[in-house]
Short mmCIF file of C-alpha atoms in Angstrom, two decimals:
data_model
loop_
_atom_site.label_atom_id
_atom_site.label_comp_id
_atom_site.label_asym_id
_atom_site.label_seq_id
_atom_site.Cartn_x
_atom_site.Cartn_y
_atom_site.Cartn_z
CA UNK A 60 35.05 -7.43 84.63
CA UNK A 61 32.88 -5.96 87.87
CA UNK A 62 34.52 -3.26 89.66
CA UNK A 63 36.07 -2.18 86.20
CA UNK A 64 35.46 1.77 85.70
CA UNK A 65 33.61 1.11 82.13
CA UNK A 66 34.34 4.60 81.60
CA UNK A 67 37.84 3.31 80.23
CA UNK A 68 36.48 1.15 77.31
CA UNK A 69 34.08 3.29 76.54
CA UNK A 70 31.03 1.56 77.71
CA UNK A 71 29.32 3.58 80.47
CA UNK A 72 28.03 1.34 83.59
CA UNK A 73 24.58 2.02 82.68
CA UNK A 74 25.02 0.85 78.85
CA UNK A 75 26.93 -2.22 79.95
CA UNK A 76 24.00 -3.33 82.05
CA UNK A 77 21.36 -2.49 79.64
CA UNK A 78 23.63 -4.71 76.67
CA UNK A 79 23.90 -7.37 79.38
CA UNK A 80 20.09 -8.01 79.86
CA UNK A 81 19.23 -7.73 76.22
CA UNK A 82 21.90 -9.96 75.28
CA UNK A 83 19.93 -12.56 78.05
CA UNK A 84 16.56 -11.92 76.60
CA UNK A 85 18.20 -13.13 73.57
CA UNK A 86 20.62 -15.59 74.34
CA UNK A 87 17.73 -18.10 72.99
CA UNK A 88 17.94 -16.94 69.16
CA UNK A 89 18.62 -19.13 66.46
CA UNK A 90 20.20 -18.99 63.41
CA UNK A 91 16.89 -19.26 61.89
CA UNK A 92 15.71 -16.19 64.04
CA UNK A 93 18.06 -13.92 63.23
CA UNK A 94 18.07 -14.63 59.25
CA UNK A 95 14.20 -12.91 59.57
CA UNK A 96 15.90 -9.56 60.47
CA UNK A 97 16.94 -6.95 57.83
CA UNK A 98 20.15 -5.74 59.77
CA UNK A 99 20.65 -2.04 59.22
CA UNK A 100 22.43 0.81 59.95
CA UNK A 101 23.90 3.87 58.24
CA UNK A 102 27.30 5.17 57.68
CA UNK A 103 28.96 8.28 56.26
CA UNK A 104 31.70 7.87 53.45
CA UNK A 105 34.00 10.70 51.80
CA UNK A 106 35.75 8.51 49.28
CA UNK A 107 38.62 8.76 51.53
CA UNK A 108 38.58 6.27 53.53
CA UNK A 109 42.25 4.66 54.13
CA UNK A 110 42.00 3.12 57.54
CA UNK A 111 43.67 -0.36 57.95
CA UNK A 112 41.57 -3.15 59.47
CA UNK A 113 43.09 -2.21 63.46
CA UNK A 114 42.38 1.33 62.99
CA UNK A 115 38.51 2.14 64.18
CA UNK A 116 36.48 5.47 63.01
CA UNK A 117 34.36 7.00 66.07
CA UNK A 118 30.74 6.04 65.69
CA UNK A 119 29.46 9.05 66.14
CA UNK A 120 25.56 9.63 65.32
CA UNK A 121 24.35 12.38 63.15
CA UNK A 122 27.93 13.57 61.75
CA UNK A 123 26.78 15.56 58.17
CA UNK A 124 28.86 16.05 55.96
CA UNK A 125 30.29 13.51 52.63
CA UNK A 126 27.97 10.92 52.00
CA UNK A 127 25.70 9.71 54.21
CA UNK A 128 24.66 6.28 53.30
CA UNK A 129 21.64 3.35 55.11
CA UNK A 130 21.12 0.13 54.14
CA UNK A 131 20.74 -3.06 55.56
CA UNK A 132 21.94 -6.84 54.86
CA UNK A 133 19.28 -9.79 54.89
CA UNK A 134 19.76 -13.27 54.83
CA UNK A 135 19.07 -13.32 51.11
CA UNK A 136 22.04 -10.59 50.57
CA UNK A 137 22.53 -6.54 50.32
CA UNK A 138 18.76 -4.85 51.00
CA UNK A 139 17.64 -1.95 49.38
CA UNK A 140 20.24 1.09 49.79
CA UNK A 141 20.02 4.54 49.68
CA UNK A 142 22.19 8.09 50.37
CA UNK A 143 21.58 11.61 51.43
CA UNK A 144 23.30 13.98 49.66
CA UNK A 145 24.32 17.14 51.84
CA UNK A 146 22.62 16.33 54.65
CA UNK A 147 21.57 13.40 57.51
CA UNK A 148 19.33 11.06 58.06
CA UNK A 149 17.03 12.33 60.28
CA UNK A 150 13.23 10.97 61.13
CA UNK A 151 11.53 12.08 58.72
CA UNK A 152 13.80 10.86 55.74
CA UNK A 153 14.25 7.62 58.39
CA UNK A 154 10.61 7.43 57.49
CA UNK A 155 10.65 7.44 54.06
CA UNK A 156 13.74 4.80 54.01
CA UNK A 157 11.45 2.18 56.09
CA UNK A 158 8.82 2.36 53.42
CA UNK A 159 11.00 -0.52 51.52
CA UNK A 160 11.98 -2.52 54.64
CA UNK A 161 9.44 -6.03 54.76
CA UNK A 162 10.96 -7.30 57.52
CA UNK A 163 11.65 -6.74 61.35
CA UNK A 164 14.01 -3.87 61.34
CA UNK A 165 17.00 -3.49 63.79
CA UNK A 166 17.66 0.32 64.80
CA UNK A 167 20.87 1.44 66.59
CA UNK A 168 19.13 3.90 69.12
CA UNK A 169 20.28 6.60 66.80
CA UNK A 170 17.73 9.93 67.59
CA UNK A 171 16.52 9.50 64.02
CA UNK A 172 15.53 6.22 64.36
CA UNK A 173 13.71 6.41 68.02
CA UNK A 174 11.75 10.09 67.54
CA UNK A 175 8.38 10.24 68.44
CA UNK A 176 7.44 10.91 64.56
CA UNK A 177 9.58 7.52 63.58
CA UNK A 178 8.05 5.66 66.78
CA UNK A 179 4.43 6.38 67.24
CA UNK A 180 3.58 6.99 63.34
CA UNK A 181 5.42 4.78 61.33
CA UNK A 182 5.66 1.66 63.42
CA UNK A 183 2.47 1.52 64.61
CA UNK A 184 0.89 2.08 61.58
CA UNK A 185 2.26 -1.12 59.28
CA UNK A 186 1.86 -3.18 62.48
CA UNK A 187 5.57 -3.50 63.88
CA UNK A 188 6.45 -4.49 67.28
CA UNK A 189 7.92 -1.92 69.01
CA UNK A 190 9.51 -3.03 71.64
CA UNK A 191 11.45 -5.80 69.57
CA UNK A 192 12.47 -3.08 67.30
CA UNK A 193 13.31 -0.03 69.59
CA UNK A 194 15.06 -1.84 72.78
CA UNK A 195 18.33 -2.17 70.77
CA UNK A 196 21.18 -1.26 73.08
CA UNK A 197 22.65 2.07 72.30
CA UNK A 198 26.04 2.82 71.31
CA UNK A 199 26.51 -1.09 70.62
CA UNK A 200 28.45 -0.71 67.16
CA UNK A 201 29.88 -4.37 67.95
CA UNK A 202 26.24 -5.75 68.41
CA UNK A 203 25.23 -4.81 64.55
CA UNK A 204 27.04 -6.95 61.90
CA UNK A 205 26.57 -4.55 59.35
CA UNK A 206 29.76 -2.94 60.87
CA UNK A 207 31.49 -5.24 59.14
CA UNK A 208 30.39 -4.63 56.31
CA UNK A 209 30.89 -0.79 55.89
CA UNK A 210 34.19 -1.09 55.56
CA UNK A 211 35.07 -3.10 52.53
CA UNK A 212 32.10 -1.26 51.24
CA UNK A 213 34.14 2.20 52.22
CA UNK A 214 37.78 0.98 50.48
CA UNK A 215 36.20 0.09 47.32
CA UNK A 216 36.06 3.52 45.91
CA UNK A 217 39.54 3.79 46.03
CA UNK A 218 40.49 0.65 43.27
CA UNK A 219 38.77 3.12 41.00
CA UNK A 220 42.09 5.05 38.45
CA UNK A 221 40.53 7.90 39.76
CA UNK A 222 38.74 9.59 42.74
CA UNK A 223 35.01 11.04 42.67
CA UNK A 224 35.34 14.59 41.58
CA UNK A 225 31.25 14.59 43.11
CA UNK A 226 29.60 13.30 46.14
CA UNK A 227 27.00 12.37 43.49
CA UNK A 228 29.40 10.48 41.65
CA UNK A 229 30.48 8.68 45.04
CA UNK A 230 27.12 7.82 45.42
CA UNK A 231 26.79 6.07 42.14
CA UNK A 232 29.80 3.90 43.03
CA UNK A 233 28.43 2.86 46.50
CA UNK A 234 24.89 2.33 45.65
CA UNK A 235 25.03 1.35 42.01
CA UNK A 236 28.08 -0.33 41.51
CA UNK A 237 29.49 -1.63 44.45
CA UNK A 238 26.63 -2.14 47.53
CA UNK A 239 24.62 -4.73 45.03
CA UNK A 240 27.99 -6.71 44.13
CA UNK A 241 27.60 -8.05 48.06
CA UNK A 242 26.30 -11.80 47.70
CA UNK A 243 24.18 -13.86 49.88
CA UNK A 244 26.88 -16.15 51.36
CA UNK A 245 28.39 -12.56 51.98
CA UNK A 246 26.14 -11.21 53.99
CA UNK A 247 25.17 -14.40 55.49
CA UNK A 248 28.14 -14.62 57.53
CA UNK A 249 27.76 -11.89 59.44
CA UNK A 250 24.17 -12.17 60.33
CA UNK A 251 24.90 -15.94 61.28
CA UNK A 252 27.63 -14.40 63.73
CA UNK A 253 24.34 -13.01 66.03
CA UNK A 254 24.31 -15.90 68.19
CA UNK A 255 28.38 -15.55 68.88
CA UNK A 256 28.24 -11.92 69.04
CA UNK A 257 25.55 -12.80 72.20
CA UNK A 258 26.89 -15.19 73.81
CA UNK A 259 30.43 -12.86 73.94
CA UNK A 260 28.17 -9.83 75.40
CA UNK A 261 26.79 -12.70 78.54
CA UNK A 262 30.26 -13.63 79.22
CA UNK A 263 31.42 -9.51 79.52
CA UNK A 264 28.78 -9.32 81.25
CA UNK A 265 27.80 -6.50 78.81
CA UNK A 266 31.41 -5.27 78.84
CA UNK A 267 33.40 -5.24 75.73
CA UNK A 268 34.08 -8.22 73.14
CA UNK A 269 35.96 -9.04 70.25
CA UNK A 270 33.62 -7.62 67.71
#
């Protein structure tokens, strides 16, 4: 993998180094270290979403527009999940979504979740460690499990007889009736895939993997 132009798969040199030494500092992780996290992320759903499992969406940070949805998965099953309607998540609603988290939270380097009101306010006040919470690498959609989990989440809209005439209406089929119908042994599985997910980022030597 050296001497590849990362530029190709879409991992820049300097992100491919910076996934490579956090995957190291954590290459010592259990199974029963990773089930303390609340794994979270968000996601943006239009009720449209026909994509077949090869096909990949752009992860692209701070798109508005549909649905935006966060949430996170635990090792107890689906956390608490909410949407914002006609608009994004930035830091200050980013904020107000980490009032339910009880856990260590992991954040995706998105600028919502790494602003100086999100950093220096929120985290140090409810006595969080920083520095295992903000040195996730960025633009590492194959790091977070929760991936995984968006899109089963995204198709099941469409078993409904009919489409959401609302984007309130979507919501109350993601949140209400479908995010909760996730089980533990669900969610389990793709937490418990951390340690894998690790040890494939060591042997790219922070260059791209399977997931």
């Amino acid at each position: 993998m050296e001497g590849v132009d990362m530029s190709l798969s879409g991992i820049r040199k300097d992100n491919k180094a910076e996934r490579y030494a956090w995957a190291k500092k954590y290459r010592n992780y259990t199974l029963i270290d990773w089930r303390q996290w609340v794994i979270s992320d968000e996601t943006r759903s239009d009720g449209d979403n026909t994509l077949l499992p090869h096909q990949m969406e752009p992860h692209v940070h701070g798109y508005s527009g549909g649905v935006m949805l966060w949430s996170g998965i635990t090792a107890t099953g689906p956390g608490y999940g909410t949407t914002i309607i006609d608009g994004s998540i930035d830091s200050s609603v980013y904020v107000d979504i980490l009032e339910t988290s009880l856990l260590d939270t992991l954040c995706n380097r998105a600028p919502s979740h790494t602003s100086v009101i999100t950093n220096k306010r929120w985290f140090n006040e409810h006595g969080f460690s920083v520095d295992t919470i903000m040195n996730w690498p960025a633009r590492s959609p194959g790091l977070n499990p929760i991936e995984h989990v968006w899109y089963p989440l995204k198709r099941r809209p469409n078993a409904y007889p009919t489409r959401p005439t609302t984007k309130e209406e979507l919501e109350q089929r993601i949140i209400v009736t479908e995010w909760y119908k996730f089980t533990e042994k669900g969610c389990l599985k793709y937490i418990d895939s951390m340690p894998a997910r690790i040890k494939a980022i060591i042997k790219s030597k922070g260059g791209p993997t399977k997931y």
